[in-house]
Short mmCIF file of N, CA and C in Angstrom, two decimals:
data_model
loop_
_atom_site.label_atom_id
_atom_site.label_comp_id
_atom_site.label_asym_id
_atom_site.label_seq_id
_atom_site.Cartn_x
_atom_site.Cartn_y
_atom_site.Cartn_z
N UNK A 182 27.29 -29.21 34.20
CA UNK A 182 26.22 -28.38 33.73
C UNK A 182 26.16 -28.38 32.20
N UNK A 183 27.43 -28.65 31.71
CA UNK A 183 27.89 -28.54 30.16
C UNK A 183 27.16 -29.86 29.70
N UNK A 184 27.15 -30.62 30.41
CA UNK A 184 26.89 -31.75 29.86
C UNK A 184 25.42 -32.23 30.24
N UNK A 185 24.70 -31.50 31.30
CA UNK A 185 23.12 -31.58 31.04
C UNK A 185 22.64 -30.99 30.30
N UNK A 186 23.20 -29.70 29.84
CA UNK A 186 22.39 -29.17 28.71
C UNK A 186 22.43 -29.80 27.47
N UNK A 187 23.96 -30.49 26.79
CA UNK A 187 24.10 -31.01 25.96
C UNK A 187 22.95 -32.30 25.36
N UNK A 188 23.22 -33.06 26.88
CA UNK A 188 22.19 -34.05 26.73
C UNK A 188 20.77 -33.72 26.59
N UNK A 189 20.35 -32.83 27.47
CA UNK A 189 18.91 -32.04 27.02
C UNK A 189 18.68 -31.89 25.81
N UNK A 190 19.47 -30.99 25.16
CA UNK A 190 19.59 -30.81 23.63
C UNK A 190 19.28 -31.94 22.53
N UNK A 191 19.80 -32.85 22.91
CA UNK A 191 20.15 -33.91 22.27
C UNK A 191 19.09 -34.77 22.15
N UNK A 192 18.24 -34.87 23.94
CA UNK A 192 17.40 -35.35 24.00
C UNK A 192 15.61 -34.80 22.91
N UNK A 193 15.94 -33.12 23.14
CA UNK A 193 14.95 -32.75 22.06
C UNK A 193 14.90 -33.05 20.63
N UNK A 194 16.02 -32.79 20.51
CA UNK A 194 16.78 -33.26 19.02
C UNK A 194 15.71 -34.16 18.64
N UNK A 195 15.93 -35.27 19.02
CA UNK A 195 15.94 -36.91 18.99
C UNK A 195 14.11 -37.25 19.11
N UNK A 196 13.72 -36.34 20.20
CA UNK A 196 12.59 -36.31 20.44
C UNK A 196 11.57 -35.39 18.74
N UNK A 197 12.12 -34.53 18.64
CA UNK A 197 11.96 -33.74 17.15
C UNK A 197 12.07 -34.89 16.11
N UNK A 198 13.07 -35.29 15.98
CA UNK A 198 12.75 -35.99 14.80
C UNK A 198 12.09 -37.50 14.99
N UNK A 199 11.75 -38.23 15.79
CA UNK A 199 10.56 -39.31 15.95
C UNK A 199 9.54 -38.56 15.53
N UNK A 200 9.13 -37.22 16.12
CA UNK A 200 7.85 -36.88 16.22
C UNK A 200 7.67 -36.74 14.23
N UNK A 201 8.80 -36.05 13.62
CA UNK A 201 8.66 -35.95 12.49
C UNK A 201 8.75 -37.20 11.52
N UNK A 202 9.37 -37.98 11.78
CA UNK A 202 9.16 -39.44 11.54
C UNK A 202 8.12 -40.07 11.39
N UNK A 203 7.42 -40.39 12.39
CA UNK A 203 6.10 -41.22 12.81
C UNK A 203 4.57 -39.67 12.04
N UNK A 204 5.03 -38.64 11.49
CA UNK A 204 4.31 -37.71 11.25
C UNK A 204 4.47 -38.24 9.15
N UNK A 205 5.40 -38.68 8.85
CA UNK A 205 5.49 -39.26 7.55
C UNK A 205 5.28 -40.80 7.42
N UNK A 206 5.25 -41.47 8.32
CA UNK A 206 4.77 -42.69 8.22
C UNK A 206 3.62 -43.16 8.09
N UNK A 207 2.70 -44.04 7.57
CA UNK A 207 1.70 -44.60 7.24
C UNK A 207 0.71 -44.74 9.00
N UNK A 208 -0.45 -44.38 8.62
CA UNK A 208 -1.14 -44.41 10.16
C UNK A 208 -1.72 -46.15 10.28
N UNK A 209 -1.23 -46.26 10.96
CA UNK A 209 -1.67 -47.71 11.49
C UNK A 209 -3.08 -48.46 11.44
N UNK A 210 -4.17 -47.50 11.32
CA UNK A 210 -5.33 -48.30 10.82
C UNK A 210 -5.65 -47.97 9.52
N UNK A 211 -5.04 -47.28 8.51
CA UNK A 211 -5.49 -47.59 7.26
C UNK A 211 -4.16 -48.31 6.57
N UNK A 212 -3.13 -47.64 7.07
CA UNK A 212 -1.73 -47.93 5.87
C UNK A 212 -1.23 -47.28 5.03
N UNK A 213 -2.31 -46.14 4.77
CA UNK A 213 -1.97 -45.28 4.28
C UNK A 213 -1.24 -43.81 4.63
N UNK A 214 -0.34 -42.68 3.77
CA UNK A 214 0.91 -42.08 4.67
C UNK A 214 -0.79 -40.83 4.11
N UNK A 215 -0.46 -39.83 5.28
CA UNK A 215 -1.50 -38.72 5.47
C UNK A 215 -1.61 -37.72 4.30
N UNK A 216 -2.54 -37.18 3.55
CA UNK A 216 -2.46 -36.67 1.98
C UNK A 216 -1.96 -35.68 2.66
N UNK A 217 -1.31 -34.73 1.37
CA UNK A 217 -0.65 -33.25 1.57
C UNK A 217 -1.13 -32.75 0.52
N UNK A 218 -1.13 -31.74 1.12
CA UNK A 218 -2.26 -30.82 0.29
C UNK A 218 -1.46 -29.66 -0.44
N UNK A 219 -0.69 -29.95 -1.75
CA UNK A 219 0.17 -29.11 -2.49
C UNK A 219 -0.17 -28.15 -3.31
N UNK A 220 -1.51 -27.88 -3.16
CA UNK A 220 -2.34 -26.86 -4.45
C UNK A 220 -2.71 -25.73 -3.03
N UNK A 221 -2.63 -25.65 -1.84
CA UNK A 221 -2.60 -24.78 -0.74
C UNK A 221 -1.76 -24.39 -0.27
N UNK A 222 -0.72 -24.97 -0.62
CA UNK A 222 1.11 -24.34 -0.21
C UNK A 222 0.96 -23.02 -1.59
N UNK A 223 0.57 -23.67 -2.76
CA UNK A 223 0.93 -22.77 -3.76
C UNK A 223 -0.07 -21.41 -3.76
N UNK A 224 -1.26 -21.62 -3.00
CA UNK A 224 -2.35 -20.62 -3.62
C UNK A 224 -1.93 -19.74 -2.57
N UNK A 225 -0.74 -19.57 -1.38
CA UNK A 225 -0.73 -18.70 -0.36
C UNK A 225 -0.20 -17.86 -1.52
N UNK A 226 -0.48 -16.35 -1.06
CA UNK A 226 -0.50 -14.95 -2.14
C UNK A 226 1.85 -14.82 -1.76
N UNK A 227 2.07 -14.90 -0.27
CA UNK A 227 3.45 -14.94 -0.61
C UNK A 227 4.72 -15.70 -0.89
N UNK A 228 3.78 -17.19 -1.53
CA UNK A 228 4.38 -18.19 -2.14
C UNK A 228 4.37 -18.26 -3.92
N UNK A 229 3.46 -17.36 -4.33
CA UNK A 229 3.21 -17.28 -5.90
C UNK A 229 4.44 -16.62 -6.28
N UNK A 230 4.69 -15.82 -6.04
CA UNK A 230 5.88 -14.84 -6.72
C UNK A 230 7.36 -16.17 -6.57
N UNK A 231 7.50 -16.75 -5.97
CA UNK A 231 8.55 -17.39 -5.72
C UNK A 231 8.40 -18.43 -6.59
N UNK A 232 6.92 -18.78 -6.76
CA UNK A 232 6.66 -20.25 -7.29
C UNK A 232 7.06 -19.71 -8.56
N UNK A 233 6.50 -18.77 -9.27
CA UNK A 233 6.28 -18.05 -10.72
C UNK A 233 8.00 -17.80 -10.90
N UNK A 234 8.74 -17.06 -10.30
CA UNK A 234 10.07 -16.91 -10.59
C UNK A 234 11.12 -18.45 -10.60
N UNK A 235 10.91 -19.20 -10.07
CA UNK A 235 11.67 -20.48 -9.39
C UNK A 235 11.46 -21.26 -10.68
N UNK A 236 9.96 -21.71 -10.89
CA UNK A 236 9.47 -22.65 -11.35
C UNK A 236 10.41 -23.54 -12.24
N UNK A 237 10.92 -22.75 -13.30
CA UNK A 237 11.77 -23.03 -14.25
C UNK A 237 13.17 -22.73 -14.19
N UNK A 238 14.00 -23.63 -14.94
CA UNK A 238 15.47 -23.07 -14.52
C UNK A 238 16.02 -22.06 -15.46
N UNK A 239 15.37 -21.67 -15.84
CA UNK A 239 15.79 -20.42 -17.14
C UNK A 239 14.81 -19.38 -16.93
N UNK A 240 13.86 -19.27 -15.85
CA UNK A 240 13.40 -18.39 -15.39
C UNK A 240 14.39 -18.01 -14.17
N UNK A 241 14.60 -18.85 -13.44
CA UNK A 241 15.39 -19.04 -11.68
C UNK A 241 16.78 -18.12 -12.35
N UNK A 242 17.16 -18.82 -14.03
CA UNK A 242 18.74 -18.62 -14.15
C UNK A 242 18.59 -16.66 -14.47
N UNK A 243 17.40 -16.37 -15.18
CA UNK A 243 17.23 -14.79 -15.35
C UNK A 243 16.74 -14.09 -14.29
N UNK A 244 16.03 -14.59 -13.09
CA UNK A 244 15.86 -14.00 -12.12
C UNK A 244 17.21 -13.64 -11.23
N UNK A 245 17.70 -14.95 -11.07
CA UNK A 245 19.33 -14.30 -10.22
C UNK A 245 20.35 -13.37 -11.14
N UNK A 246 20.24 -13.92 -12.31
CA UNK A 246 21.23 -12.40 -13.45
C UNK A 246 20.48 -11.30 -12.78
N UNK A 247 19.19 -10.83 -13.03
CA UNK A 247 18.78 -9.52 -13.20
C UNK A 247 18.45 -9.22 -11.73
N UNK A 248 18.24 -9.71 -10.39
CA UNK A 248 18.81 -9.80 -9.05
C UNK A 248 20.01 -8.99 -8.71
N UNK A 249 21.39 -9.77 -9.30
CA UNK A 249 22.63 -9.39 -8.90
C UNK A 249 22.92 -8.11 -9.67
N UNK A 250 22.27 -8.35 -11.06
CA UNK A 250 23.06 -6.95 -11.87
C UNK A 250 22.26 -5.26 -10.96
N UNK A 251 20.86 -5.82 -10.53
CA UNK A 251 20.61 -4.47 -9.83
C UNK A 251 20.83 -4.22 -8.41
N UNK A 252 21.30 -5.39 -7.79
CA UNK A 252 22.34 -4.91 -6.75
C UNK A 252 23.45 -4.27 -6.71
N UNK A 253 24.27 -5.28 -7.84
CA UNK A 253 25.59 -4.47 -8.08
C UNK A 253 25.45 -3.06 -8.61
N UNK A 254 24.35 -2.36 -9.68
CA UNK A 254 24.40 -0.96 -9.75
C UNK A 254 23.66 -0.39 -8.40
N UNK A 255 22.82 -0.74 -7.43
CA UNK A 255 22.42 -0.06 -6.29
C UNK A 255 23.62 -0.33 -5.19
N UNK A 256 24.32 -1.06 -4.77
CA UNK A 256 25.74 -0.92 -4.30
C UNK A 256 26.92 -0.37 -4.93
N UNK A 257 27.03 -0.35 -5.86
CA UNK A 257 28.01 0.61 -6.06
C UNK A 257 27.79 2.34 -5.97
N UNK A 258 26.35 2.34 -6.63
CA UNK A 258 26.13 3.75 -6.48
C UNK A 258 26.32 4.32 -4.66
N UNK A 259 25.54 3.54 -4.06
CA UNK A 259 25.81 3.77 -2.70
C UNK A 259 27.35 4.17 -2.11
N UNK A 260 27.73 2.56 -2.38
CA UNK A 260 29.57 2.86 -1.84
C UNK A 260 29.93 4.01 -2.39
N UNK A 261 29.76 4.75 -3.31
CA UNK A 261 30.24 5.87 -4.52
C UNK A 261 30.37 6.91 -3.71
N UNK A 262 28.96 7.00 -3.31
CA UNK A 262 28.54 8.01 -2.24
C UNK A 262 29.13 8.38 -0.59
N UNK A 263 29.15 7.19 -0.48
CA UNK A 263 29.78 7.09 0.93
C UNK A 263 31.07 7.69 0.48
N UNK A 264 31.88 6.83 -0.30
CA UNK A 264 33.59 7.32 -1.00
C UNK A 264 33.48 9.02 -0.78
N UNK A 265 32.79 9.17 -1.81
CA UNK A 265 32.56 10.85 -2.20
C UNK A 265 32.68 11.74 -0.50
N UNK A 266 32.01 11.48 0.21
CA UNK A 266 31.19 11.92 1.33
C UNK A 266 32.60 11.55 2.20
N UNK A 267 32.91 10.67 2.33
CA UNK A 267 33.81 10.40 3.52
C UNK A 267 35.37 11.13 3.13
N UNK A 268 35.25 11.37 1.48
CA UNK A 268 36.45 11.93 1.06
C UNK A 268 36.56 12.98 0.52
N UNK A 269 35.48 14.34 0.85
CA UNK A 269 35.36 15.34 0.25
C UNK A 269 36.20 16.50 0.73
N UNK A 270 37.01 17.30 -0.28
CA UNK A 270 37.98 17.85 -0.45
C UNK A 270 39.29 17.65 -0.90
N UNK A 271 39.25 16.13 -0.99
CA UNK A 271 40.81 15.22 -1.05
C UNK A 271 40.65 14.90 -2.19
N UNK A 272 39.75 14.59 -3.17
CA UNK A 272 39.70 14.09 -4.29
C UNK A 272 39.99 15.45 -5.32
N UNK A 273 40.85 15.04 -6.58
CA UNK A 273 40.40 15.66 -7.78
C UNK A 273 39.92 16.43 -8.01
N UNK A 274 38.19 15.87 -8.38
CA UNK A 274 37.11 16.72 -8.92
C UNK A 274 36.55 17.81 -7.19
N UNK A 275 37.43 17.59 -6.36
CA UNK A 275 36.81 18.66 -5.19
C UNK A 275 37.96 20.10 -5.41
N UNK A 276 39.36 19.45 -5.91
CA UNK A 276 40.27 20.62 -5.56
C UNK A 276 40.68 21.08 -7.43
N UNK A 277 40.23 20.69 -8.45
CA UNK A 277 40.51 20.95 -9.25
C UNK A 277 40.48 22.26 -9.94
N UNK A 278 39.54 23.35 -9.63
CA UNK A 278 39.52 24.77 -9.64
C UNK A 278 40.12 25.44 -8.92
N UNK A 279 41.22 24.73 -8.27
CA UNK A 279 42.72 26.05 -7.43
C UNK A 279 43.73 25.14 -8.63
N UNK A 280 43.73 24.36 -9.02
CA UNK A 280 44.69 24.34 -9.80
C UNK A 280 44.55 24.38 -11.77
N UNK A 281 43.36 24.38 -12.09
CA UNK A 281 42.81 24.22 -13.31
C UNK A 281 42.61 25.93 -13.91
N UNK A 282 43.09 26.75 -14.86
CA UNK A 282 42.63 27.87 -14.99
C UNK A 282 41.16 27.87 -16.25
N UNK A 283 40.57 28.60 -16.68
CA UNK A 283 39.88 28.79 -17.63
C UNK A 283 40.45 27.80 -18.82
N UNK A 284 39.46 27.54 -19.65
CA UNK A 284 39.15 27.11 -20.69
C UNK A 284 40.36 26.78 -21.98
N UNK A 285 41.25 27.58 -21.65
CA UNK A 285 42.25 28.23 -22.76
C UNK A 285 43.29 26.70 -22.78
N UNK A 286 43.59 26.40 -23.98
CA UNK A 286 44.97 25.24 -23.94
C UNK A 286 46.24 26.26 -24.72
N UNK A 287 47.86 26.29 -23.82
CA UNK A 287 49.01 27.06 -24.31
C UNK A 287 49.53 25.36 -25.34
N UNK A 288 50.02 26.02 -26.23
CA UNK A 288 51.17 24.55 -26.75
C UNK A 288 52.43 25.49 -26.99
#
């Protein structure tokens, strides 16, 4: 059974890529390979933002800096929270007024 499905698989596989094959190859009564139309990939409205950020590699290289740096402050603040929350009463700043008196320093 392991091994009809495999071959099934295999068989689509195989079948997939002819079809994509013979779909980039030149059509037989002109010779020529089928135009693509690259100014309609770009004008879709949720391909611009990607095109506009990507385009360049010093745009791509400031888009992933300023990406990661506001993840890393929206994950940490989060984890912070969770910390805080999952550890309230045990920390420090929760028990520090049973042991901290007023304002006053003795030397």
């Amino acid at each position: 059974m392991v091994r009809t499905i495999a071959t099934q698989l295999l068989r689509f596989s195989c079948q997939k890529l002819i079809a994509h094959v013979r779909s980039l190859s030149p059509t037989p009564s002109t010779g020529k390979s089928p135009r693509r139309h690259t100014n309609d990939v770009n004008s879709h409205p949720n391909i611009r933002p990607y095109s506009t950020l990507f385009r360049k590699n010093y745009t791509m290289l400031a888009t992933v800096f300023a990406a990661g740096f506001a993840w890393e402050i929206g994950f940490n603040s989060t984890m912070d929270k969770v910390w805080d929350s999952n550890n309230r009463g045990r920390q420090w700043k929760d028990i520090r007024h049973k042991y901290v008196e007023g304002g006053e320093d003795e030397e």
